[in-house]
Coordinates of C-alpha atoms in Angstrom, one line a residue:
X1 CA -15.8 13.6 -10.5
X2 CA -18.8 15.5 -9.2
X3 CA -22.1 14.1 -8.8
X4 CA -23.1 15.6 -12.2
X5 CA -20.2 14.1 -13.7
X6 CA -18.3 17.1 -14.2
X7 CA -14.4 16.1 -14.1
X8 CA -12.0 18.4 -12.3
X9 CA -8.0 17.7 -12.8
X10 CA -5.6 19.0 -10.3
X11 CA -1.9 19.4 -11.2
X12 CA 0.7 18.0 -9.0
X13 CA 3.6 20.1 -8.1
X14 CA 6.4 17.8 -9.0
X15 CA 7.2 17.1 -12.8
X16 CA 7.2 13.6 -13.9
X17 CA 5.9 12.4 -10.6
X18 CA 3.9 9.5 -11.8
X19 CA 0.9 9.2 -9.5
X20 CA 0.2 5.4 -9.0
X21 CA -2.7 4.9 -6.4
X22 CA -5.0 6.7 -4.4
X23 CA -6.7 6.1 -0.9
X24 CA -8.9 8.4 1.1
X25 CA -6.9 10.2 3.9
X26 CA -8.4 11.5 7.0
X27 CA -10.0 15.1 7.2
X28 CA -11.9 14.7 3.6
X29 CA -8.5 14.3 1.8
X30 CA -7.1 11.8 -0.7
X31 CA -3.6 10.6 -0.8
X32 CA -1.5 9.2 -3.5
X33 CA 1.9 8.0 -4.1
X34 CA 4.1 9.7 -6.6
X35 CA 6.3 6.8 -7.8
X36 CA 9.1 8.5 -9.8
X37 CA 8.8 11.6 -7.3
X38 CA 9.6 9.4 -4.4
X39 CA 7.1 10.8 -2.2
X40 CA 3.4 10.9 -1.3
X41 CA 1.0 13.7 -2.0
X42 CA -2.0 14.8 0.3
X43 CA -4.8 16.6 -1.7
X44 CA -7.5 18.5 -0.2
X45 CA -10.9 18.8 -1.8
X46 CA -10.1 22.5 -2.7
X47 CA -7.0 21.1 -4.8
X48 CA -4.5 22.1 -2.6
X49 CA -1.6 19.7 -2.8
X50 CA 1.1 18.7 0.0
X51 CA 4.1 16.7 -1.2
X52 CA 5.5 14.4 1.6
X53 CA 8.9 13.2 0.7
X54 CA 9.8 9.7 1.8
X55 CA 13.0 9.2 3.7
X56 CA 14.6 6.3 1.4
X57 CA 15.8 7.4 -1.9
X58 CA 14.4 6.1 -4.9
X59 CA 12.0 3.9 -2.8
X60 CA 9.3 3.6 -5.8
X61 CA 6.0 4.2 -3.9
X62 CA 3.1 2.2 -5.6
X63 CA 0.2 1.0 -3.2
X64 CA -1.4 2.9 -0.5
X65 CA -4.3 2.5 1.8
X66 CA -6.0 4.1 4.7
X67 CA -5.9 2.9 8.3
X68 CA -8.7 2.5 10.7
X69 CA -6.7 4.8 13.1
X70 CA -6.3 7.4 10.8
X71 CA -3.0 6.7 9.2
X72 CA -1.9 5.4 5.6
X73 CA 0.3 2.1 4.7
X74 CA 2.2 2.3 1.5
X75 CA 4.4 0.3 -0.1
X76 CA 7.8 0.7 -1.7
X77 CA 8.1 -1.4 -4.5
X78 CA 11.9 -0.7 -5.5
X79 CA 13.2 -0.2 -2.0
X80 CA 11.6 -3.6 -0.7
X81 CA 9.7 -1.7 2.2
X82 CA 6.3 -0.8 3.6
X83 CA 5.9 2.7 5.2
X84 CA 3.3 4.0 7.4
X85 CA 2.3 7.8 7.7
X86 CA 1.1 8.4 11.2
X87 CA -2.0 10.1 12.3
X88 CA 0.4 12.9 13.5
X89 CA 2.2 13.2 10.0
X90 CA 5.4 11.0 10.8
X91 CA 6.7 8.7 8.1
X92 CA 8.1 5.1 9.3
X93 CA 9.3 2.7 7.1
X94 CA 9.7 -1.3 7.5
X95 CA 12.0 -3.1 5.5
X96 CA 10.7 -6.4 4.2
X97 CA 12.6 -9.4 5.3
X98 CA 13.1 -10.2 1.5
X99 CA 14.1 -6.8 0.2
X100 CA 13.8 -8.1 -3.3
X101 CA 10.1 -9.1 -2.9
X102 CA 8.6 -6.0 -5.0
X103 CA 5.7 -4.9 -2.8
X104 CA 2.8 -3.9 -4.7
X105 CA -0.4 -3.5 -3.3
X106 CA -1.4 -2.7 0.3
X107 CA -5.1 -3.0 2.2
X108 CA -5.7 -1.8 5.8
X109 CA -7.1 -4.5 8.1
X110 CA -9.8 -3.8 10.8
X111 CA -6.9 -3.4 13.6
X112 CA -4.9 -0.9 12.4
X113 CA -2.4 -3.2 10.1
X114 CA -2.4 -3.8 6.7
X115 CA -2.0 -6.8 4.2
X116 CA 0.3 -6.4 1.3
X117 CA 1.4 -8.6 -1.6
X118 CA 4.9 -9.2 -2.5
X119 CA 4.8 -9.4 -6.4
X120 CA 8.3 -10.5 -6.9
X121 CA 8.3 -12.6 -3.8
X122 CA 5.1 -14.7 -4.7
X123 CA 3.6 -14.0 -1.0
X124 CA 1.1 -12.1 0.7
X125 CA 2.0 -10.7 3.8
X126 CA 0.7 -8.8 7.0
X127 CA 2.2 -5.9 8.8
X128 CA 0.7 -5.1 12.2
X129 CA 0.7 -1.8 13.7
X130 CA 4.0 -2.3 15.6
X131 CA 5.8 -2.7 12.3
X132 CA 5.9 -6.9 12.8
X133 CA 5.9 -8.5 9.3
X134 CA 4.3 -12.0 8.6
X135 CA 4.5 -13.4 5.2
X136 CA 2.7 -16.4 3.4
X137 CA 4.1 -18.2 0.7
X138 CA 1.4 -18.7 -2.4
X139 CA 1.3 -22.4 -3.7
X140 CA 2.0 -21.8 -7.2
X141 CA 5.3 -20.6 -8.6
X142 CA 5.6 -16.9 -10.1
X143 CA 1.9 -16.3 -9.6
X144 CA 2.5 -12.6 -9.3
X145 CA 0.2 -11.4 -6.7
X146 CA -1.1 -7.7 -7.7
X147 CA -4.3 -6.4 -6.1
X148 CA -5.8 -7.7 -2.9
X149 CA -8.7 -7.1 -0.4
X150 CA -9.7 -8.1 2.8
X151 CA -13.4 -9.6 2.9
X152 CA -15.9 -9.5 5.7
X153 CA -14.8 -12.8 7.3
X154 CA -11.1 -11.6 7.4
X155 CA -10.3 -13.8 4.4
X156 CA -7.6 -11.9 2.4
X157 CA -8.0 -12.3 -1.3
X158 CA -5.2 -11.6 -4.0
X159 CA -5.5 -10.9 -7.8
X160 CA -2.7 -13.3 -9.6
X161 CA -1.1 -12.4 -12.9
X162 CA -1.5 -15.9 -13.6
X163 CA -5.3 -15.6 -14.2
X164 CA -6.5 -16.8 -11.0
X165 CA -7.4 -15.5 -7.6
X166 CA -5.7 -16.5 -4.4
X167 CA -7.8 -16.5 -0.8
X168 CA -5.7 -16.8 2.6
X169 CA -7.4 -17.6 5.7
X170 CA -5.0 -15.8 8.1
X171 CA -4.3 -17.8 11.4
X172 CA -6.1 -15.0 13.3
X173 CA -9.0 -14.7 11.2

Protein backbone atom coordinates (compact mmCIF):
# COMPACT_ATOMS: atom_id res chain seq x y z
CA UNK A 1 0.00 0.00 0.00
CA UNK A 2 1.38 3.38 -0.97
CA UNK A 3 1.36 6.42 1.30
CA UNK A 4 -1.69 7.72 -0.60
CA UNK A 5 -3.56 4.46 0.29
CA UNK A 6 -3.29 3.07 -3.24
CA UNK A 7 -3.18 -0.72 -3.09
CA UNK A 8 -1.27 -2.68 -5.71
CA UNK A 9 -1.35 -6.47 -5.88
CA UNK A 10 1.37 -8.67 -7.36
CA UNK A 11 0.63 -12.06 -8.86
CA UNK A 12 2.76 -14.98 -7.76
CA UNK A 13 4.07 -17.18 -10.59
CA UNK A 14 3.02 -20.41 -8.84
CA UNK A 15 -0.66 -21.41 -8.76
CA UNK A 16 -1.90 -22.39 -5.29
CA UNK A 17 1.35 -21.24 -3.63
CA UNK A 18 -0.39 -19.97 -0.45
CA UNK A 19 1.88 -17.11 0.59
CA UNK A 20 2.05 -17.36 4.37
CA UNK A 21 4.24 -14.71 6.01
CA UNK A 22 6.41 -11.85 4.77
CA UNK A 23 9.58 -10.05 5.82
CA UNK A 24 11.66 -7.21 4.44
CA UNK A 25 14.76 -8.40 2.69
CA UNK A 26 17.99 -6.73 1.73
CA UNK A 27 18.21 -4.33 -1.21
CA UNK A 28 14.63 -3.01 -0.95
CA UNK A 29 12.89 -6.34 -1.46
CA UNK A 30 10.16 -8.27 0.32
CA UNK A 31 10.34 -12.03 0.83
CA UNK A 32 7.50 -14.41 1.59
CA UNK A 33 7.06 -18.09 2.26
CA UNK A 34 5.04 -20.07 -0.28
CA UNK A 35 3.67 -22.79 1.95
CA UNK A 36 2.11 -25.09 -0.66
CA UNK A 37 4.74 -24.39 -3.34
CA UNK A 38 7.59 -25.45 -1.03
CA UNK A 39 9.47 -22.28 -1.83
CA UNK A 40 10.32 -18.73 -0.88
CA UNK A 41 9.59 -15.75 -3.10
CA UNK A 42 11.63 -12.56 -3.46
CA UNK A 43 9.56 -9.60 -4.64
CA UNK A 44 11.21 -6.39 -5.82
CA UNK A 45 9.49 -3.01 -5.60
CA UNK A 46 8.51 -3.14 -9.28
CA UNK A 47 6.65 -6.41 -8.67
CA UNK A 48 9.22 -8.77 -10.12
CA UNK A 49 8.99 -12.15 -8.38
CA UNK A 50 11.79 -14.71 -8.12
CA UNK A 51 10.88 -18.11 -6.69
CA UNK A 52 13.50 -20.00 -4.66
CA UNK A 53 12.57 -23.70 -4.26
CA UNK A 54 13.52 -25.33 -0.96
CA UNK A 55 15.85 -28.34 -0.92
CA UNK A 56 13.55 -30.51 1.24
CA UNK A 57 10.39 -31.71 -0.55
CA UNK A 58 7.05 -30.78 1.07
CA UNK A 59 8.76 -28.79 3.85
CA UNK A 60 5.82 -26.39 4.38
CA UNK A 61 7.55 -23.03 4.94
CA UNK A 62 5.60 -20.64 7.18
CA UNK A 63 7.38 -17.97 9.26
CA UNK A 64 10.17 -15.79 7.85
CA UNK A 65 12.33 -13.00 9.28
CA UNK A 66 15.25 -10.85 8.23
CA UNK A 67 18.69 -11.10 9.81
CA UNK A 68 21.07 -8.29 10.77
CA UNK A 69 23.63 -9.62 8.27
CA UNK A 70 21.28 -9.32 5.27
CA UNK A 71 20.21 -12.97 5.30
CA UNK A 72 16.78 -14.40 6.11
CA UNK A 73 15.60 -17.08 8.54
CA UNK A 74 12.49 -19.21 7.94
CA UNK A 75 10.74 -22.25 9.43
CA UNK A 76 9.53 -25.43 7.74
CA UNK A 77 6.51 -26.59 9.75
CA UNK A 78 6.02 -29.94 7.99
CA UNK A 79 9.70 -30.92 7.79
CA UNK A 80 10.47 -29.85 11.38
CA UNK A 81 13.37 -27.69 10.27
CA UNK A 82 14.69 -24.16 10.24
CA UNK A 83 16.14 -22.59 7.14
CA UNK A 84 18.37 -19.71 6.26
CA UNK A 85 18.98 -17.78 3.06
CA UNK A 86 22.51 -16.43 3.27
CA UNK A 87 23.31 -12.99 1.83
CA UNK A 88 24.87 -14.77 -1.19
CA UNK A 89 21.53 -16.57 -1.86
CA UNK A 90 22.55 -20.03 -0.63
CA UNK A 91 19.75 -21.86 1.23
CA UNK A 92 20.74 -23.92 4.27
CA UNK A 93 18.42 -26.10 6.38
CA UNK A 94 18.79 -27.15 10.02
CA UNK A 95 16.76 -30.12 11.31
CA UNK A 96 15.27 -29.57 14.76
CA UNK A 97 16.13 -32.09 17.50
CA UNK A 98 12.38 -32.94 17.58
CA UNK A 99 11.28 -33.16 13.93
CA UNK A 100 7.60 -33.27 15.02
CA UNK A 101 7.86 -29.88 16.81
CA UNK A 102 6.04 -27.98 14.00
CA UNK A 103 7.98 -24.69 14.04
CA UNK A 104 5.70 -21.79 13.22
CA UNK A 105 7.08 -18.29 13.75
CA UNK A 106 10.63 -16.94 13.67
CA UNK A 107 12.26 -13.58 14.41
CA UNK A 108 15.87 -12.53 13.91
CA UNK A 109 17.98 -11.47 16.87
CA UNK A 110 20.62 -8.74 17.26
CA UNK A 111 23.60 -11.01 16.49
CA UNK A 112 22.49 -12.85 13.34
CA UNK A 113 20.65 -15.78 14.93
CA UNK A 114 16.92 -16.19 15.40
CA UNK A 115 14.24 -17.18 17.92
CA UNK A 116 11.41 -19.49 16.86
CA UNK A 117 8.30 -21.17 18.23
CA UNK A 118 7.71 -24.91 18.26
CA UNK A 119 3.92 -25.01 18.02
CA UNK A 120 3.70 -28.80 18.32
CA UNK A 121 6.63 -29.12 20.73
CA UNK A 122 5.46 -26.57 23.31
CA UNK A 123 8.83 -24.83 23.21
CA UNK A 124 10.63 -21.67 22.21
CA UNK A 125 13.97 -22.16 20.53
CA UNK A 126 17.03 -20.28 19.37
CA UNK A 127 19.37 -20.92 16.46
CA UNK A 128 22.69 -19.13 16.17
CA UNK A 129 24.33 -18.10 12.92
CA UNK A 130 26.35 -21.36 12.90
CA UNK A 131 23.13 -23.43 13.10
CA UNK A 132 23.39 -24.50 16.76
CA UNK A 133 19.91 -24.97 18.21
CA UNK A 134 18.77 -24.60 21.84
CA UNK A 135 15.19 -25.13 22.99
CA UNK A 136 13.30 -24.06 26.11
CA UNK A 137 10.20 -25.91 27.34
CA UNK A 138 7.16 -23.81 28.18
CA UNK A 139 5.76 -24.45 31.68
CA UNK A 140 2.11 -24.89 30.65
CA UNK A 141 1.36 -28.08 28.67
CA UNK A 142 -0.19 -27.68 25.21
CA UNK A 143 0.15 -23.89 25.20
CA UNK A 144 0.77 -23.84 21.42
CA UNK A 145 3.21 -20.94 20.94
CA UNK A 146 2.70 -19.00 17.72
CA UNK A 147 3.96 -15.44 17.14
CA UNK A 148 6.96 -14.02 18.96
CA UNK A 149 9.17 -10.97 19.25
CA UNK A 150 12.42 -9.97 20.91
CA UNK A 151 12.11 -6.96 23.23
CA UNK A 152 14.84 -4.28 23.39
CA UNK A 153 16.18 -5.84 26.62
CA UNK A 154 16.70 -9.21 24.88
CA UNK A 155 13.74 -11.01 26.45
CA UNK A 156 11.66 -13.14 24.10
CA UNK A 157 7.88 -12.88 24.15
CA UNK A 158 5.53 -15.43 22.58
CA UNK A 159 1.79 -15.43 21.99
CA UNK A 160 0.20 -18.68 23.19
CA UNK A 161 -3.03 -20.10 21.78
CA UNK A 162 -4.27 -20.71 25.34
CA UNK A 163 -4.87 -16.95 25.64
CA UNK A 164 -1.66 -16.04 27.44
CA UNK A 165 1.76 -14.60 26.73
CA UNK A 166 5.07 -16.17 27.69
CA UNK A 167 8.29 -14.30 28.45
CA UNK A 168 11.66 -16.01 28.24
CA UNK A 169 14.78 -14.39 29.63
CA UNK A 170 17.56 -16.16 27.73
CA UNK A 171 20.72 -17.09 29.63
CA UNK A 172 22.74 -14.77 27.41
CA UNK A 173 20.33 -11.78 27.48
